[in-house]
Short mmCIF file of C-alpha atoms and ligand atoms in Angstrom, two decimals:
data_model
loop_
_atom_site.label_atom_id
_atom_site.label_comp_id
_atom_site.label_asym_id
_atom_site.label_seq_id
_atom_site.Cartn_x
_atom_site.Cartn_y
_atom_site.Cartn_z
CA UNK A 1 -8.79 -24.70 9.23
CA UNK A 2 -6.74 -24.93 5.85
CA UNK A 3 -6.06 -28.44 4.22
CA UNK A 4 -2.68 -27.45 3.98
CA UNK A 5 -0.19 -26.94 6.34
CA UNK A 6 0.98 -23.13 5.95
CA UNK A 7 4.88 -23.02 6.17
CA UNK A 8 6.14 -21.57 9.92
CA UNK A 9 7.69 -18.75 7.77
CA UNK A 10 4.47 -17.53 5.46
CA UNK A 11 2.43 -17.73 8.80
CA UNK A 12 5.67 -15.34 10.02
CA UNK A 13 5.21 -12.85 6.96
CA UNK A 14 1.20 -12.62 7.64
CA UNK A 15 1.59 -12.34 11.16
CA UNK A 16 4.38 -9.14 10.45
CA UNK A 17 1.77 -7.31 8.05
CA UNK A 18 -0.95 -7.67 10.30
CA UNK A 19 0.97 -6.45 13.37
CA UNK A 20 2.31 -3.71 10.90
CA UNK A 21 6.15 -4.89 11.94
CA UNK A 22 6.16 -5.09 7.63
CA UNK A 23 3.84 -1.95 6.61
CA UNK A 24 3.50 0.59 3.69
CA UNK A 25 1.87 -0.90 0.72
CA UNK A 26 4.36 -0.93 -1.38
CA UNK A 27 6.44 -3.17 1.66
CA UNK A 28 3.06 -5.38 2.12
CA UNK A 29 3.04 -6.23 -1.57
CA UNK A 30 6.69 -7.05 -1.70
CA UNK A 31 6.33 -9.67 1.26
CA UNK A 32 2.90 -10.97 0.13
CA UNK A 33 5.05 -11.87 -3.31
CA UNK A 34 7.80 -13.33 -1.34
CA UNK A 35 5.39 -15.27 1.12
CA UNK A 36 4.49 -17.45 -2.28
CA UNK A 37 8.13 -18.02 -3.39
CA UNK A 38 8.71 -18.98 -0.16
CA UNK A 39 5.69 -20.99 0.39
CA UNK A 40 6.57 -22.92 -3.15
CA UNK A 41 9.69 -23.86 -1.87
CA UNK A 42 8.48 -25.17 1.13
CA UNK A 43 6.16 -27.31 -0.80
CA UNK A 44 6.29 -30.91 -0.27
CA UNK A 45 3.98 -32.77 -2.28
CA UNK A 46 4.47 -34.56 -5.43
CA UNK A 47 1.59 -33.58 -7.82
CA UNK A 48 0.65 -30.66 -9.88
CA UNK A 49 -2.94 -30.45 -9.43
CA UNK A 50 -1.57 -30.41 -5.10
CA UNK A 51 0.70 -27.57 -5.72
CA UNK A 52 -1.78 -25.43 -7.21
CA UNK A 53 -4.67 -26.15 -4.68
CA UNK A 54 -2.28 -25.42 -1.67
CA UNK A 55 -0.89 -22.25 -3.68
CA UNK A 56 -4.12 -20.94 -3.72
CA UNK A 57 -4.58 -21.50 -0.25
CA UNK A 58 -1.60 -19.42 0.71
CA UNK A 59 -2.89 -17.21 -1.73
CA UNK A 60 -6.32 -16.93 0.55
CA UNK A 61 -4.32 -16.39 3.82
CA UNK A 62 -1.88 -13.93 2.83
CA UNK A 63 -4.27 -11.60 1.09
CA UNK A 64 -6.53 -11.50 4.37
CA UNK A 65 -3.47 -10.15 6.00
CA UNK A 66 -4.92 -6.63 6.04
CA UNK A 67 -8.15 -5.52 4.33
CA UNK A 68 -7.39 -1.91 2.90
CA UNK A 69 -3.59 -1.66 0.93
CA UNK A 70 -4.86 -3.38 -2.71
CA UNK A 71 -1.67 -3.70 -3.32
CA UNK A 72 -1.93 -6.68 -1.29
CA UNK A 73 -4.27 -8.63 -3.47
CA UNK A 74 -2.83 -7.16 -6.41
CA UNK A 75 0.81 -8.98 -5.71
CA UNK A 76 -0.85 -12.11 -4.90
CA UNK A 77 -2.64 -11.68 -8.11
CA UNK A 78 -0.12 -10.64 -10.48
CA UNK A 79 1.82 -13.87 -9.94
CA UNK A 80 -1.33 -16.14 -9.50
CA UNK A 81 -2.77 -15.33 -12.73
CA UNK A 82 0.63 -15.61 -14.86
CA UNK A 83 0.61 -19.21 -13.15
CA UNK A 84 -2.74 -20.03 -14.17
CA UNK A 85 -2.17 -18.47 -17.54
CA UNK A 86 0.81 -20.34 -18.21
CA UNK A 87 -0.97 -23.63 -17.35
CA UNK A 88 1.75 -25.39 -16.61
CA UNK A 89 2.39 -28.97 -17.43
CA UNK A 90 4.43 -30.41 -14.57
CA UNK A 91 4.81 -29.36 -10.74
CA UNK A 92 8.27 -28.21 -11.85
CA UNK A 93 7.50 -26.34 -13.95
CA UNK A 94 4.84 -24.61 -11.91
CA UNK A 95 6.94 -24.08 -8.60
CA UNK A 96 9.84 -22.21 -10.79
CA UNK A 97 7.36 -19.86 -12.70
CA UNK A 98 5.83 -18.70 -9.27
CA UNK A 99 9.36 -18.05 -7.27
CA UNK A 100 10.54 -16.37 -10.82
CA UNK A 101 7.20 -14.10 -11.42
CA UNK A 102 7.17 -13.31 -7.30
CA UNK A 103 10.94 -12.08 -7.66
CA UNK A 104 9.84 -10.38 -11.07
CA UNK A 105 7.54 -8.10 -9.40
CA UNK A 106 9.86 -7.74 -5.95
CA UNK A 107 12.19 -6.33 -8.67
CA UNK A 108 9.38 -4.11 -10.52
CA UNK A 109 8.08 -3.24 -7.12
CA UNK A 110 11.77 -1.68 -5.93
CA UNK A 111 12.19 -0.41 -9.23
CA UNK A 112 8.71 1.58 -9.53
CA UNK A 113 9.38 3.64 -6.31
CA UNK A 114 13.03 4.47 -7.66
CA UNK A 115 11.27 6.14 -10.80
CA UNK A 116 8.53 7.45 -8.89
CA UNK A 117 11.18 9.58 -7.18
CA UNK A 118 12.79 10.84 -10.43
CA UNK A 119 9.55 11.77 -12.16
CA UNK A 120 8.12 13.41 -8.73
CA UNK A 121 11.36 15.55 -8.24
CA UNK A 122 10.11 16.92 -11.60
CA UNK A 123 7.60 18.51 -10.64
CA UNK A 124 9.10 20.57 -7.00
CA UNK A 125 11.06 23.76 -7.89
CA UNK A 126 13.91 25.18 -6.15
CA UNK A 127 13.02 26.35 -2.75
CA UNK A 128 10.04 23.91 -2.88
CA UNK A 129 8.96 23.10 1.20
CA UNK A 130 7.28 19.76 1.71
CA UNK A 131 4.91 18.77 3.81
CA UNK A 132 4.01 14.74 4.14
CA UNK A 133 2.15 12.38 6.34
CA UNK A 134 2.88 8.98 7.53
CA UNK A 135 5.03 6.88 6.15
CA UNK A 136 5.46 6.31 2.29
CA UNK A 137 8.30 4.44 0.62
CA UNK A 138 7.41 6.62 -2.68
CA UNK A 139 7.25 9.87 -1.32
CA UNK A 140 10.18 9.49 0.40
CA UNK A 141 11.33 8.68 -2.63
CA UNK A 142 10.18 11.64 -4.35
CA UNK A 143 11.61 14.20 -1.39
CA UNK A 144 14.94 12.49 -1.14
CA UNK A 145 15.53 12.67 -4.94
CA UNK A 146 14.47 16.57 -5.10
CA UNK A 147 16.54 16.94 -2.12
CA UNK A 148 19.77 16.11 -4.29
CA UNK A 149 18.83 17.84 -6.67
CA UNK A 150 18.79 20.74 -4.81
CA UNK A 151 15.62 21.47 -4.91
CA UNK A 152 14.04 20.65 -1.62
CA UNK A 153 15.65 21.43 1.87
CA UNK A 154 12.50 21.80 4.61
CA UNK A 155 10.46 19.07 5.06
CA UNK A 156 7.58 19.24 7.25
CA UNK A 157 6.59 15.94 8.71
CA UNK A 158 3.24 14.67 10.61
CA UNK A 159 4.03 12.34 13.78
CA UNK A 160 0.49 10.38 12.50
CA UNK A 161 -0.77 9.46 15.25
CA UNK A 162 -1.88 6.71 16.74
CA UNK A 163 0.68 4.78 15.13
CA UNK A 164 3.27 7.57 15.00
CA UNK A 165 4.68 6.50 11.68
CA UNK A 166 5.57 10.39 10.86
CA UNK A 167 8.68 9.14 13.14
CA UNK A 168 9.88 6.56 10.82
CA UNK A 169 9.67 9.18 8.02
CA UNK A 170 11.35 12.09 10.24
CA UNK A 171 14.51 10.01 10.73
CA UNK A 172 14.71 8.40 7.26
CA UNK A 173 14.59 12.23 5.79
CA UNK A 174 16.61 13.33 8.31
CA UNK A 175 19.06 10.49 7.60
CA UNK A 176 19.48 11.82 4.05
CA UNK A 177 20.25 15.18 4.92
CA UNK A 178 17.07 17.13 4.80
CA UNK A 179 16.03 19.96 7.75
CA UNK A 180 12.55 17.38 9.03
CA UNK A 181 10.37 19.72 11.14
CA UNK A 182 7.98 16.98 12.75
CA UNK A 183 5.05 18.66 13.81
CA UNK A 184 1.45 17.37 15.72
CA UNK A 185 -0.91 16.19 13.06
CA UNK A 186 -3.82 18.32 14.77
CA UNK A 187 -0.98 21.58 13.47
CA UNK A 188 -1.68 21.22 9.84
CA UNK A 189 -3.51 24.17 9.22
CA UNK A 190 -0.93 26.60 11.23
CA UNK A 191 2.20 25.08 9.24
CA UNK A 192 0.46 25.11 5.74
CA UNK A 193 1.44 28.88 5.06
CA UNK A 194 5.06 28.01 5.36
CA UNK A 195 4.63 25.11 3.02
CA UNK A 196 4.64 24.66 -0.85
CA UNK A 197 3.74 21.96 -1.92
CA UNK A 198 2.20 18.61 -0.19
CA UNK A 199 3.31 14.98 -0.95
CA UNK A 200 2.05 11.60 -0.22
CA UNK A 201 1.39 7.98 -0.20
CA UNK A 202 -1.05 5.75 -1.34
CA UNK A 203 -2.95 2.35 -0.40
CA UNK A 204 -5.48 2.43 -2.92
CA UNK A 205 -6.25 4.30 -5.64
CA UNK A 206 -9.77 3.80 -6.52
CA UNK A 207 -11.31 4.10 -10.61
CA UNK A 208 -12.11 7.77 -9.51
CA UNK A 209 -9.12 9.07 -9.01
CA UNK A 210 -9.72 8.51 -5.01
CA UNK A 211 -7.08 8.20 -2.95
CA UNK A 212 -6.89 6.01 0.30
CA UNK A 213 -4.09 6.30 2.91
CA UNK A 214 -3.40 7.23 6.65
CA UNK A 215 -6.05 8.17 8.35
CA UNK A 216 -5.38 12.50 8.02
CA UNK A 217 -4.51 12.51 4.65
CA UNK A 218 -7.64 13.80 3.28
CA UNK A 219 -7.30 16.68 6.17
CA UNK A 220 -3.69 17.97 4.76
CA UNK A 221 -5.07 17.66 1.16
CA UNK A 222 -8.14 19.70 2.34
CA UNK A 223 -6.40 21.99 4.58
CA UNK A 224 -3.73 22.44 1.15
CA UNK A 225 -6.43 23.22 -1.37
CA UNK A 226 -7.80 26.16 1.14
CA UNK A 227 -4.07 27.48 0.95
CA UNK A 228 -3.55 26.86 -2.66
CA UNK A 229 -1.15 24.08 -2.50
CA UNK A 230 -0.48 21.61 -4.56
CA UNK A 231 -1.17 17.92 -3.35
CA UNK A 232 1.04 15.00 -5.34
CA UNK A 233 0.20 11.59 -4.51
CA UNK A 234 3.07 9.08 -5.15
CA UNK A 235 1.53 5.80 -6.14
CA UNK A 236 3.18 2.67 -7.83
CA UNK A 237 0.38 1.45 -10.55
CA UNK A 238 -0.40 -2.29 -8.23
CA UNK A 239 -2.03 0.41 -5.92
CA UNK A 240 -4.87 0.57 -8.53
CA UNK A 241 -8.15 -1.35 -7.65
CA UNK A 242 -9.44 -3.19 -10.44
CA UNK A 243 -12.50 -3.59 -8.24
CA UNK A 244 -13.47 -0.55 -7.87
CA UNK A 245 -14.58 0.15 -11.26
CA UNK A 246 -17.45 -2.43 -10.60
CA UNK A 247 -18.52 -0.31 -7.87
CA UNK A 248 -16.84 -1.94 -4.91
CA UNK A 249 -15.76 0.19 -1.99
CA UNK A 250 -12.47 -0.07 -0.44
CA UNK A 251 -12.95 -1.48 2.86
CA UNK A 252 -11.33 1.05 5.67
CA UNK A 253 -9.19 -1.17 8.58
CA UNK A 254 -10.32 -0.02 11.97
CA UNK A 255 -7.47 -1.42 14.26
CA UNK A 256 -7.78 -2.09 18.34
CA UNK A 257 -8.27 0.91 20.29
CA UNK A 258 -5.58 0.14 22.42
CA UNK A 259 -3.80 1.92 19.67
CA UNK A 260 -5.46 5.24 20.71
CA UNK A 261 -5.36 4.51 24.56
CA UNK A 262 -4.23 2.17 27.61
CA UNK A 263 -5.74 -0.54 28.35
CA UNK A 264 -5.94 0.33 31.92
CA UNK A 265 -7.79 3.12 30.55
CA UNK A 266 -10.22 1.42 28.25
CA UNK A 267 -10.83 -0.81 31.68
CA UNK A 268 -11.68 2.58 33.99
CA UNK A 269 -13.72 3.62 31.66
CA UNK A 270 -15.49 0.96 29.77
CA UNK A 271 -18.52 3.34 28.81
CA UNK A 272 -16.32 5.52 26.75
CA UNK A 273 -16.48 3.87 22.81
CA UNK A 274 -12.71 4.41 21.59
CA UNK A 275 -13.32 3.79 17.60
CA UNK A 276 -9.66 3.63 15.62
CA UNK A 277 -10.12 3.77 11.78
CA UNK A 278 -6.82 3.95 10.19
CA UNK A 279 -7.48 5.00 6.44
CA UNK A 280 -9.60 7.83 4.86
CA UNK A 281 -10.50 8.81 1.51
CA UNK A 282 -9.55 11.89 -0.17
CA UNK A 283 -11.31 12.80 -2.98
CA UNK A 284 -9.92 13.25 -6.41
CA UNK A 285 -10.63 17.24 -6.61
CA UNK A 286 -8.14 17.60 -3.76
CA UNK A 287 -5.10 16.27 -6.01
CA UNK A 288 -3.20 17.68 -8.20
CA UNK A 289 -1.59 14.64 -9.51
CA UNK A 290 -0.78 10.96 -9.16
CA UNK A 291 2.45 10.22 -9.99
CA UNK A 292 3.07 6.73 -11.02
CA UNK A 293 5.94 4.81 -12.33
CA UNK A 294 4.52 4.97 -16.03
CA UNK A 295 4.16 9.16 -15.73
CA UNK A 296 2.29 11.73 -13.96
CA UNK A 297 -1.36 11.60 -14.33
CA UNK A 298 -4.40 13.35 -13.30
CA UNK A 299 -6.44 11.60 -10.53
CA UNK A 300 -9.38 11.49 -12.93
CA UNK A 301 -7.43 9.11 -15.38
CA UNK A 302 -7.03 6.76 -13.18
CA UNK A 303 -9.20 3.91 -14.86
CA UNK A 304 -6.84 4.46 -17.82
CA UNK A 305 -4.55 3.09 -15.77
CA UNK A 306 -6.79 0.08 -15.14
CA UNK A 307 -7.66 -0.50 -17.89
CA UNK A 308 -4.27 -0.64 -19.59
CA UNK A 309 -3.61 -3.11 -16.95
CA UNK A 310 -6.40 -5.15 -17.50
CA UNK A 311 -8.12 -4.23 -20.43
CA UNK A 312 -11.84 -3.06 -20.88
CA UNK A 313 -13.28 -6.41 -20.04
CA UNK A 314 -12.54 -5.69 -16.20
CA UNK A 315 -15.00 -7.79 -15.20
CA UNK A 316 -13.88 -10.54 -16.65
CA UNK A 317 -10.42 -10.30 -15.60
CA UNK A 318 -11.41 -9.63 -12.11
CA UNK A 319 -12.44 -13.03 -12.51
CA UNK A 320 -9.82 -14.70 -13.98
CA UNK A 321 -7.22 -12.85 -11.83
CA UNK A 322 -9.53 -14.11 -8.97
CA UNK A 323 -9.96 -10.39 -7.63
CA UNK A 324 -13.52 -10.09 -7.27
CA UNK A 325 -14.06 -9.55 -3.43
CA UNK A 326 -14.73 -12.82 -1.34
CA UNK A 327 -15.96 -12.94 1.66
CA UNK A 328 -14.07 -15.82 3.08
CA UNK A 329 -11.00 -13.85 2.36
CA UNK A 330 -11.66 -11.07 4.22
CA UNK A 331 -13.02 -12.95 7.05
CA UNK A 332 -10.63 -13.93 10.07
C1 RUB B 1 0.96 3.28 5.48
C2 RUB B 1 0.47 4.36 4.58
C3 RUB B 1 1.40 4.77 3.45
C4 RUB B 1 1.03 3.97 2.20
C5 RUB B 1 2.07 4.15 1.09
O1 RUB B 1 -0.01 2.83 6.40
O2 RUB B 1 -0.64 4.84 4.68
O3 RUB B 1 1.23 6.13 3.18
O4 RUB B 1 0.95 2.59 2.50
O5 RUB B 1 3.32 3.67 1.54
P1 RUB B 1 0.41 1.69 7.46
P2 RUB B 1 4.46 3.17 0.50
O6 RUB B 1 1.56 2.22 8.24
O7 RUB B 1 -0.82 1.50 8.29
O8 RUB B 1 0.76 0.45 6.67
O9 RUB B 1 4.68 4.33 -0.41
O10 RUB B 1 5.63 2.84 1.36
O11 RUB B 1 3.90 1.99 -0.22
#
């Protein structure tokens, strides 16, 4: 029960990510930024000391959304902590800084995933053939930019099942002009000789170099390293986890399994367990590169990354940014 009443249209915006009507992380990060603009405007009260205690409630609610993207916390953190930075002195004062920073990094966000695709198309050659999985906003990104260029024409895509977001990405490349092959996810290893290189998304990218996205992912980059071929993940920097490099794992979402089958066949067979996680972990020695809006990098420098963002006193910051993991959060 929150102290605050949650605006009709924040409670909208959680209730879109969690049903995965708003998904991709990059997506989940832009409406977790626009749930607190929104949310500020909505505001009603009178007093500072108010604003910020109900901001921080929305803050709570729209980061247990969904447990694995870090993106997720990372937007509600980037604007939180310029707010409490800032200390404001009057509620005006307060409620403008958070609509401006949230728009600030909407903008960033958008912009991030247009210079992924410029740098990425860097790296494919002429003739290049892509395979991808799922849906990602920044490989797209990358494909569709290499594509006019001239440099990428085939484009093999993975329906990702159970969710079947390969579809989304099939029609959006196909949209753009590309020849989209969309193939069974359990066909990997037969396609991978007729591909060159292999490009996708991240959630998370973890102080290792790790990556986390759709379940599969760490079979393609597997099944690519056995036929020496390149894996690129395309990965805005807010997809960094600061925790991480205190040891935290990344929790993995395991969704209903009415995703995977019926429910008229979960209820003929209730002895059969039907377990859904949707997010694995490839490890960094199956990558090639991350590429990021601030360059290419190897997966192993990832905690440069982090620790440009928030210097070497993570801990401390994890803190202050109120990112150290909380149970209450992640609770429903
Ligand atoms: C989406 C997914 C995407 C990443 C990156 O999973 O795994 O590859 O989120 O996407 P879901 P983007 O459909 O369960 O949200 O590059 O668009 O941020």
């Amino acid at each position: 029960m929150h102290r605050f009443e949650i605006p009709r249209k924040v409670v909208e915006i959680r209730e879109d990510i969690k049903n995965m009507k708003i998904r991709g992380a990059g997506k989940i990060a832009r409406a977790a930024a626009e749930a607190l603009a929104t949310a500020t405007r909505n505001f009603e009260g009178e007093d500072l000391q108010e604003f910020m205690e109900y901001i921080n409630t929305v803050a709570d609610f729209i980061r247990s959304a969904r447990p694995t993207a870090v993106s997720l916390p990372n937007a509600v953190s980037y604007v939180l902590s310029r707010l409490r930075r800032a200390k404001p002195a009057s509620l005006s004062e307060a409620r403008d800084l958070v609509i401006r920073t949230a728009d600030y990094f909407i903008e960033y966000s958008q912009n991030a995933v247009k210079v992924i695709g410029e740098l990425g198309a860097k790296r494919l050659e002429y003739g290049d053939v892509v395979m991808t999985h799922c849906h990602s906003t920044a490989a797209v990104s990358i494909i569709v930019t290499a594509h006019k260029l001239g440099k990428v024409n085939k484009v093999y895509v993975k329906e990702t099942r159970p969710r079947l977001q390969g579809l989304i990405t099939a029609r959006v490349l196909s949209d753009a002009g590309l020849d989209v092959v969309l193939i069974p996810d359990s066909s990997v290893r037969y396609f991978m000789k007729k591909v060159t290189k292999v490009i996708v998304g991240a959630d998370t990218v973890a102080a290792n170099g790790a990556v986390i996205n759709k379940i599969g992912t760490s079979l393609v980059a597997l099944v690519a390293k056995e036929a020496r071929v390149r894996t690129y993940v395309a990965a805005e920097t807010y997809k960094f986890s600061p925790r991480t490099v205190i040891g935290e794992l990344v929790p993995i979402e395991v969704r209903d399994p009415t995703e995977v089958v019926s429910r008229d066949w979960l209820k003929n067979k209730p002895d059969v367990e039907v377990y859904n996680p949707v997010f694995d972990v490839t490890p960094p020695e199956y990558i090639d590169a991350i590429i990021t809006e601030r360059g290419i990098i190897p997966p192993q420098a990832a905690i440069l990354i982090l620790i440009e963002e928030y210097g070497l006193s993570i801990k401390e910051q994890l803190k202050e940014n109120d990112l150290l993991i909380r149970d209450d959060v992640l609770g429903e």
